Short mmCIF file of C-alpha atoms in Angstrom, two decimals:
data_model
loop_
_atom_site.label_atom_id
_atom_site.label_comp_id
_atom_site.label_asym_id
_atom_site.label_seq_id
_atom_site.Cartn_x
_atom_site.Cartn_y
_atom_site.Cartn_z
CA MET A 1 -18.93 33.50 24.24
CA ALA A 2 -15.43 32.99 26.07
CA ARG A 3 -13.18 30.42 24.66
CA LYS A 4 -12.83 27.42 27.06
CA ALA A 5 -9.37 26.97 28.70
CA VAL A 6 -6.88 24.41 27.21
CA SER A 7 -6.98 21.30 29.50
CA THR A 8 -4.07 19.24 30.30
CA LEU A 9 -6.52 16.36 30.81
CA ASP A 10 -7.53 16.72 27.28
CA PHE A 11 -4.06 16.41 26.01
CA SER A 12 -3.31 13.48 28.23
CA ARG A 13 -6.35 11.61 27.06
CA LEU A 14 -5.64 12.16 23.41
CA ARG A 15 -1.99 11.15 23.80
CA GLN A 16 -2.86 7.77 25.39
CA ALA A 17 -5.56 7.13 22.77
CA TRP A 18 -3.14 7.96 19.96
CA VAL A 19 -0.34 6.00 21.38
CA ARG A 20 -2.76 2.99 21.57
CA ILE A 21 -3.63 3.58 17.87
CA GLY A 22 0.05 3.92 16.70
CA LEU A 23 1.19 0.86 18.61
CA THR A 24 -1.82 -1.60 18.40
CA THR A 25 -1.14 -5.09 17.24
CA GLN A 26 -4.79 -5.96 16.72
CA PRO A 27 -5.85 -7.10 13.25
CA ALA A 28 -6.97 -4.37 10.91
CA GLU A 29 -10.68 -3.65 10.82
CA ARG A 30 -10.88 -4.21 7.05
CA ASP A 31 -14.52 -3.02 6.28
CA ALA A 32 -14.02 0.17 8.18
CA ALA A 33 -10.67 0.78 6.70
CA GLU A 34 -12.03 0.51 3.28
CA ALA A 35 -14.70 2.92 4.09
CA ALA A 36 -12.02 5.20 5.34
CA VAL A 37 -10.01 4.94 2.14
CA ARG A 38 -13.13 5.82 0.05
CA LYS A 39 -13.83 8.73 2.39
CA ALA A 40 -10.24 10.04 2.15
CA TYR A 41 -10.35 10.00 -1.70
CA GLN A 42 -13.79 11.77 -1.74
CA ALA A 43 -12.36 14.48 0.63
CA ALA A 44 -9.47 14.97 -1.78
CA GLY A 45 -11.89 15.43 -4.80
CA LEU A 46 -10.97 11.99 -6.24
CA ALA A 47 -13.00 9.06 -7.56
CA VAL A 48 -12.96 6.31 -5.09
CA PRO A 49 -10.71 3.56 -6.04
CA GLU A 50 -12.00 0.60 -8.01
CA LYS A 51 -10.12 -1.89 -5.76
CA VAL A 52 -8.88 -1.64 -2.21
CA VAL A 53 -6.15 -4.45 -2.11
CA TRP A 54 -4.87 -5.84 1.29
CA CYS A 55 -1.32 -6.71 1.90
CA GLU A 56 0.17 -8.41 4.86
CA SER A 57 2.87 -6.00 5.73
CA PRO A 58 4.45 -2.80 4.66
CA PHE A 59 7.15 -4.83 3.00
CA SER A 60 4.86 -6.77 1.09
CA GLN A 61 2.76 -3.60 0.10
CA ALA A 62 5.85 -2.00 -1.27
CA LEU A 63 6.81 -4.82 -3.35
CA VAL A 64 3.44 -5.41 -4.68
CA ARG A 65 3.21 -1.99 -6.08
CA ALA A 66 6.76 -2.25 -7.35
CA ILE A 67 6.00 -5.45 -9.12
CA VAL A 68 2.79 -4.18 -10.68
CA LEU A 69 4.40 -0.83 -11.98
CA ASP A 70 7.69 -2.63 -13.18
CA PRO A 71 7.88 -2.85 -17.04
CA HIS A 72 9.23 -6.39 -16.54
CA PHE A 73 5.74 -7.36 -15.18
CA ALA A 74 3.93 -6.11 -18.27
CA ASP A 75 6.71 -7.64 -20.52
CA GLY A 76 6.06 -10.91 -18.65
CA VAL A 77 2.44 -10.82 -19.05
CA VAL A 78 2.74 -10.17 -22.83
CA SER A 79 5.34 -13.00 -23.60
CA SER A 80 3.64 -15.56 -21.45
CA MET A 81 0.15 -14.70 -22.94
CA TRP A 82 1.54 -15.12 -26.58
CA VAL A 83 3.28 -18.30 -25.81
CA ASN A 84 0.26 -19.91 -23.94
CA VAL A 85 -2.45 -18.79 -26.45
CA LYS A 86 -0.41 -20.60 -29.13
CA LYS A 87 -0.19 -23.66 -26.82
CA THR A 88 -4.06 -23.47 -26.42
CA ASN A 89 -4.42 -23.54 -30.18
CA GLY A 90 -2.38 -26.88 -30.51
CA PRO A 91 0.72 -27.56 -32.51
CA GLY A 92 -0.83 -26.91 -35.75
CA ILE A 93 -1.36 -23.17 -35.23
CA ARG A 94 -0.85 -21.27 -38.42
CA ASP A 95 1.70 -18.20 -38.59
CA ASP A 96 -0.81 -16.06 -40.29
CA ILE A 97 -1.67 -13.49 -37.70
CA LYS A 98 -5.32 -13.09 -38.50
CA ASP A 99 -6.01 -16.77 -38.54
CA ALA A 100 -4.12 -17.32 -35.38
CA PHE A 101 -5.86 -14.65 -33.38
CA CYS A 102 -9.35 -15.43 -34.83
CA SER A 103 -8.80 -18.86 -33.56
CA SER A 104 -7.59 -17.64 -30.26
CA MET A 105 -10.42 -15.36 -29.78
CA ARG A 106 -12.90 -18.17 -30.18
CA LEU A 107 -11.08 -20.29 -27.53
CA PHE A 108 -10.51 -17.26 -25.21
CA ASP A 109 -14.23 -16.65 -25.23
CA THR A 110 -14.77 -19.84 -23.20
CA GLY A 111 -14.35 -19.66 -19.37
CA ALA A 112 -12.25 -22.85 -19.16
CA VAL A 113 -9.63 -21.46 -21.60
CA LYS A 114 -9.71 -18.09 -19.73
CA GLN A 115 -8.82 -19.76 -16.52
CA ARG A 116 -6.05 -21.89 -18.05
CA LEU A 117 -4.56 -18.86 -19.64
CA ILE A 118 -4.53 -16.71 -16.63
CA ASN A 119 -3.05 -19.68 -14.46
CA ALA A 120 -0.34 -20.10 -17.06
CA ILE A 121 0.43 -16.43 -17.12
CA LYS A 122 0.36 -16.31 -13.33
CA ASN A 123 2.73 -19.23 -13.02
CA ASP A 124 5.21 -17.95 -15.84
CA VAL A 125 5.23 -14.27 -14.67
CA THR A 126 5.61 -15.04 -11.08
CA ALA A 127 8.66 -17.07 -11.52
CA GLY A 128 10.25 -14.52 -13.82
CA MET A 129 9.52 -11.55 -11.57
CA TYR A 130 10.74 -13.29 -8.58
CA GLU A 131 14.12 -13.81 -9.96
CA HIS A 132 14.03 -10.22 -11.29
CA MET A 133 13.06 -8.74 -7.92
CA LEU A 134 15.58 -10.88 -6.17
CA GLY A 135 18.33 -9.66 -8.55
CA THR A 136 17.56 -6.04 -7.67
CA MET A 137 17.47 -6.34 -3.83
CA ASN A 138 20.49 -5.96 -1.65
CA GLU A 139 21.41 -8.88 0.68
CA SER A 140 19.69 -7.57 3.81
CA VAL A 141 16.35 -7.23 1.85
CA ARG A 142 16.69 -10.75 0.35
CA PHE A 143 16.48 -12.06 3.76
CA SER A 144 12.87 -10.80 3.91
CA ALA A 145 11.79 -12.30 0.66
CA THR A 146 11.08 -15.76 1.95
CA ASP A 147 8.47 -18.13 0.61
CA SER A 148 5.66 -17.02 3.13
CA VAL A 149 6.25 -13.27 2.24
CA TRP A 150 6.44 -14.05 -1.45
CA GLN A 151 3.19 -16.07 -1.34
CA SER A 152 1.40 -13.13 0.35
CA ILE A 153 2.92 -10.67 -2.14
CA TRP A 154 1.79 -12.61 -5.29
CA HIS A 155 -1.62 -13.17 -3.78
CA SER A 156 -1.98 -9.17 -3.71
CA VAL A 157 -0.31 -8.67 -7.05
CA TRP A 158 -2.82 -10.88 -8.74
CA GLU A 159 -5.84 -9.45 -6.78
CA SER A 160 -4.64 -5.94 -8.07
CA THR A 161 -4.21 -6.92 -11.73
CA GLU A 162 -5.99 -10.26 -12.66
CA ASP A 163 -9.24 -8.67 -14.01
CA CYS A 164 -7.27 -5.98 -15.81
CA ILE A 165 -5.09 -8.67 -17.45
CA LEU A 166 -8.16 -10.68 -18.69
CA THR A 167 -9.61 -7.44 -20.01
CA ALA A 168 -6.46 -6.37 -21.69
CA ILE A 169 -5.92 -9.75 -23.44
CA GLY A 170 -9.50 -9.67 -24.71
CA ASP A 171 -9.22 -6.10 -25.93
CA GLY A 172 -5.73 -6.79 -27.32
CA ILE A 173 -6.78 -9.83 -29.29
CA ARG A 174 -9.69 -7.93 -30.80
CA ALA A 175 -7.58 -5.08 -31.68
CA ALA A 176 -4.85 -7.41 -33.10
CA VAL A 177 -7.33 -9.39 -35.18
CA LYS A 178 -8.54 -6.14 -36.75
CA ALA A 179 -5.12 -4.75 -37.25
CA GLN A 180 -3.61 -8.04 -38.18
CA ASP A 181 -0.56 -7.18 -36.10
CA LYS A 182 0.80 -8.81 -33.06
CA GLN A 183 2.37 -5.54 -31.74
CA VAL A 184 -1.15 -4.22 -31.39
CA LEU A 185 -1.79 -6.92 -28.84
CA GLU A 186 1.43 -6.24 -26.87
CA ASP A 187 0.86 -2.44 -26.78
CA THR A 188 -2.66 -2.89 -25.76
CA ILE A 189 -1.89 -5.29 -22.79
CA ARG A 190 0.99 -2.81 -21.61
CA SER A 191 -1.30 0.26 -21.81
CA ARG A 192 -4.38 -1.42 -20.15
CA LEU A 193 -2.09 -2.65 -17.29
CA THR A 194 -0.72 0.84 -16.60
CA ALA A 195 -4.25 2.37 -16.88
CA CYS A 196 -5.75 -0.05 -14.50
CA ILE A 197 -3.56 1.07 -11.58
CA GLY A 198 -3.44 4.80 -12.37
CA ASP A 199 -0.94 7.46 -11.02
CA SER A 200 0.03 7.83 -7.32
CA VAL A 201 -2.34 10.15 -5.62
CA LYS A 202 -0.62 10.27 -2.27
CA THR A 203 0.06 14.09 -2.60
CA THR A 204 -3.55 14.73 -3.05
CA VAL A 205 -5.01 12.40 -0.55
CA TRP A 206 -2.55 12.91 2.23
CA ASP A 207 -0.34 16.09 1.78
CA GLY A 208 -3.16 18.10 0.14
CA VAL A 209 -5.89 17.28 2.75
CA MET A 210 -3.51 18.00 5.67
CA GLU A 211 -2.54 21.45 4.20
CA ASN A 212 -6.22 22.30 3.82
CA ALA A 213 -6.98 21.26 7.36
CA TRP A 214 -4.00 23.25 8.61
CA ALA A 215 -5.16 26.37 6.90
CA ASN A 216 -8.58 25.93 8.57
CA ILE A 217 -7.12 25.53 11.98
CA ARG A 218 -4.86 28.43 11.50
CA SER A 219 -8.11 30.61 10.92
CA GLY A 220 -10.32 28.93 13.49
CA ALA A 221 -8.06 28.55 16.55
CA ASP A 222 -5.85 31.01 18.33
CA SER A 223 -1.95 30.61 18.42
CA LYS A 224 -1.82 29.65 21.96
CA ALA A 225 -4.00 26.47 21.17
CA ARG A 226 -1.90 25.60 18.19
CA VAL A 227 1.33 25.87 20.08
CA SER A 228 -0.01 23.81 23.07
CA ALA A 229 -1.43 21.07 20.80
CA TRP A 230 1.82 21.04 18.80
CA LYS A 231 3.89 20.59 22.01
CA ASN A 232 1.56 18.23 23.81
CA LEU A 233 0.73 16.04 20.92
CA TRP A 234 2.67 16.18 17.60
CA GLU A 235 5.97 16.88 19.24
CA VAL A 236 5.55 14.36 22.07
CA LEU A 237 4.24 11.48 19.93
CA GLN A 238 6.57 12.02 16.98
CA LYS A 239 9.39 10.14 18.67
CA PRO A 240 7.68 7.09 20.12
CA ILE A 241 5.56 6.40 16.93
CA TRP A 242 7.43 7.87 14.13
CA GLU A 243 11.01 7.83 14.80
CA ASN A 244 11.16 4.64 16.96
CA ILE A 245 8.60 2.58 14.91
CA ALA A 246 7.57 3.86 11.50
CA SER A 247 10.95 5.32 10.42
CA PRO A 248 12.97 2.02 10.84
CA ILE A 249 10.21 0.13 8.89
CA GLY A 250 10.46 2.73 6.15
CA GLU A 251 14.18 2.77 5.90
CA HIS A 252 14.17 -1.14 5.23
CA VAL A 253 11.22 -0.86 2.81
CA LYS A 254 13.18 1.87 0.90
CA THR A 255 16.08 -0.43 0.30
CA CYS A 256 13.88 -2.68 -1.85
CA ALA A 257 11.24 -0.30 -3.17
CA SER A 258 12.04 3.22 -2.57
CA GLY A 259 9.32 4.67 -4.88
CA SER A 260 6.80 2.66 -3.05
CA ALA A 261 7.77 3.63 0.36
CA GLN A 262 7.71 7.45 -0.74
CA ALA A 263 4.14 6.88 -2.24
CA SER A 264 2.75 5.52 1.00
CA GLY A 265 0.81 6.99 3.81
CA TYR A 266 1.32 5.30 7.14
CA GLY A 267 -2.05 4.82 8.63
CA GLN A 268 -1.69 4.01 12.30
CA HIS A 269 1.86 5.35 12.23
CA ASP A 270 0.55 8.73 11.28
CA ALA A 271 -0.75 8.96 14.80
CA TYR A 272 1.58 11.63 15.98
CA TRP A 273 0.38 14.17 13.56
CA LEU A 274 -3.18 13.12 13.26
CA SER A 275 -3.62 13.50 17.02
CA PHE A 276 -2.92 17.22 16.41
CA TYR A 277 -6.00 17.46 14.15
CA ALA A 278 -8.04 15.24 16.34
CA TYR A 279 -7.66 17.62 19.22
CA PHE A 280 -9.03 20.47 17.39
CA ARG A 281 -11.93 18.43 15.99
CA GLU A 282 -12.79 16.60 19.26
CA VAL A 283 -11.89 19.17 21.97
CA GLU A 284 -11.90 22.50 20.26
CA GLY A 285 -15.05 21.73 18.22
CA LEU A 286 -13.67 22.61 14.75
CA GLU A 287 -15.58 19.83 13.15
CA GLU A 288 -16.32 21.57 9.90
CA GLU A 289 -12.73 22.84 9.61
CA THR A 290 -11.44 19.30 10.04
CA GLU A 291 -13.93 17.44 8.05
CA GLN A 292 -11.64 16.71 5.11
CA ILE A 293 -9.20 14.83 7.33
CA THR A 294 -11.65 12.42 8.99
CA GLY A 295 -10.97 9.72 6.39
CA LEU A 296 -7.39 9.70 7.33
CA LEU A 297 -8.28 9.78 10.93
CA ASP A 298 -10.52 6.66 10.55
CA LEU A 299 -7.78 4.79 8.37
CA ALA A 300 -5.27 5.31 11.18
CA LYS A 301 -7.72 3.77 13.73
CA THR A 302 -8.47 0.87 11.57
CA ALA A 303 -5.25 -0.26 9.55
CA GLY A 304 -1.67 0.14 8.71
CA TRP A 305 0.22 1.65 5.89
CA PHE A 306 -1.60 2.47 2.63
CA THR A 307 -0.42 3.29 -0.96
CA PRO A 308 -3.07 5.25 -2.82
CA HIS A 309 -3.19 5.22 -6.60
CA ALA A 310 -6.06 6.51 -8.87
CA ARG A 311 -7.65 3.07 -9.34
CA VAL A 312 -6.20 0.89 -6.69
CA CYS A 313 -5.31 1.62 -3.15
CA TRP A 314 -3.08 -0.98 -1.36
CA VAL A 315 -3.57 -1.20 2.45
CA SER A 316 -1.39 -3.05 4.86
CA GLU A 317 -2.34 -5.03 7.86
CA ARG A 318 -1.08 -3.94 11.25
CA PRO A 319 1.86 -5.73 12.96
CA ARG A 320 1.08 -8.97 14.75
CA THR A 321 3.63 -8.42 17.58
CA LEU A 322 5.65 -5.42 18.79
CA SER A 323 8.50 -5.42 21.30
CA LEU A 324 9.98 -2.21 22.71
CA ASN A 325 12.39 -1.40 25.38
CA ASP A 326 12.01 1.03 28.34
CA LYS A 327 12.70 3.96 26.05
CA GLY A 328 10.15 2.92 23.52
CA LYS A 329 12.43 1.72 20.84
CA LEU A 330 12.17 -1.54 18.84
CA HIS A 331 14.01 -4.06 20.79
CA SER A 332 14.13 -7.79 21.49
CA SER A 333 17.23 -9.82 22.54
CA ASP A 334 15.85 -13.19 21.78
CA GLY A 335 13.68 -12.90 18.57
CA PRO A 336 12.09 -10.35 16.34
CA ALA A 337 11.00 -7.05 17.66
CA LEU A 338 8.32 -6.61 15.04
CA THR A 339 6.33 -9.26 13.13
CA TYR A 340 3.59 -8.96 10.53
CA PRO A 341 0.88 -11.58 9.37
CA ASP A 342 2.76 -12.63 6.35
CA GLY A 343 5.76 -13.65 8.30
CA TRP A 344 7.95 -10.49 7.67
CA GLN A 345 10.04 -9.88 10.89
CA VAL A 346 12.22 -7.06 11.86
CA TYR A 347 15.08 -7.79 14.46
CA ALA A 348 16.31 -4.79 16.46
CA THR A 349 18.39 -4.04 19.63
CA ASP A 350 17.73 -0.81 21.31
CA GLY A 351 16.18 0.56 18.11
CA ALA A 352 19.03 -0.42 15.84
CA LEU A 353 17.92 -2.78 12.97
CA ARG A 354 19.96 -5.85 12.86
CA PHE A 355 18.26 -7.40 9.90
CA SER A 356 14.79 -8.62 8.91
CA SER A 357 13.92 -12.14 7.95
CA VAL A 358 11.92 -15.21 8.65
CA PRO A 359 14.15 -17.89 10.11
CA GLN A 360 14.30 -20.91 7.96
#
């Protein structure tokens, strides 16, 4: 059977569709996006994440990951937990570790005490990490760390870790009672917090799947089709979506959490390269060869950036507003060129970032 001719109309249709995906400001389709995350993990041969945690901007997403993985976060949980358990037991608490923890355990087993304890830890650690994170940011990034953004960040931090913290404290107290050693409690909480997030799996979920799909396309499509798809989709869409939108966002995010930026996939802003694979799937009929990449295709169509870890995947909302000049670059002369639901705003003139902030 003769292979059908490469159609200019096919390329035009796909370009328009993927530009819309890359530049949309519609709210994320959260249920569909979470299903896409699970599909992407499974395609990469990974267990699905135990939690999908939503963040309101790529900036918030990067900081949430940075906070959760920061050693100061675990240290803050440990110190706050120890102080507040003793407060729960009252001023007459004994110094003997076994008696202290046995008493703590009895109190901790009640729902009311658990909630008071987690609220106290949340308040203490939030305040401490706020100061710590601000101290590590440069001035331009601190403009972005306003109250509305921090509120969004802390909501996602505790959504990521609250169950784990409660479990870690329970396990740690039991272990400390048995060992009669406060250090056991501290070590248990730190190790459980690290384990509940797991390692970054971006390379497996993103790079690995792309490499596999590319190998399949190389064997399933002739070189003329590959070159045409490259020139008409990947190459054409890279500038308006990646260079003009995603890259400026990423450069700002890197200044506050470079590791988080590098551990992220870009969802809708991966449109420039995903359109290439969509062409071979939808037009050339290489469905089996591109099956592994459908989770990433679906995620780009339904959400913004994402940061995959073994047990938690953070996913960002799409922008709320986007302003471009006639060359497709971020631009606004009288306000932010880009805004996200948590209030994070990027100001730019003809593609050059001026600063990002929320006016007070």
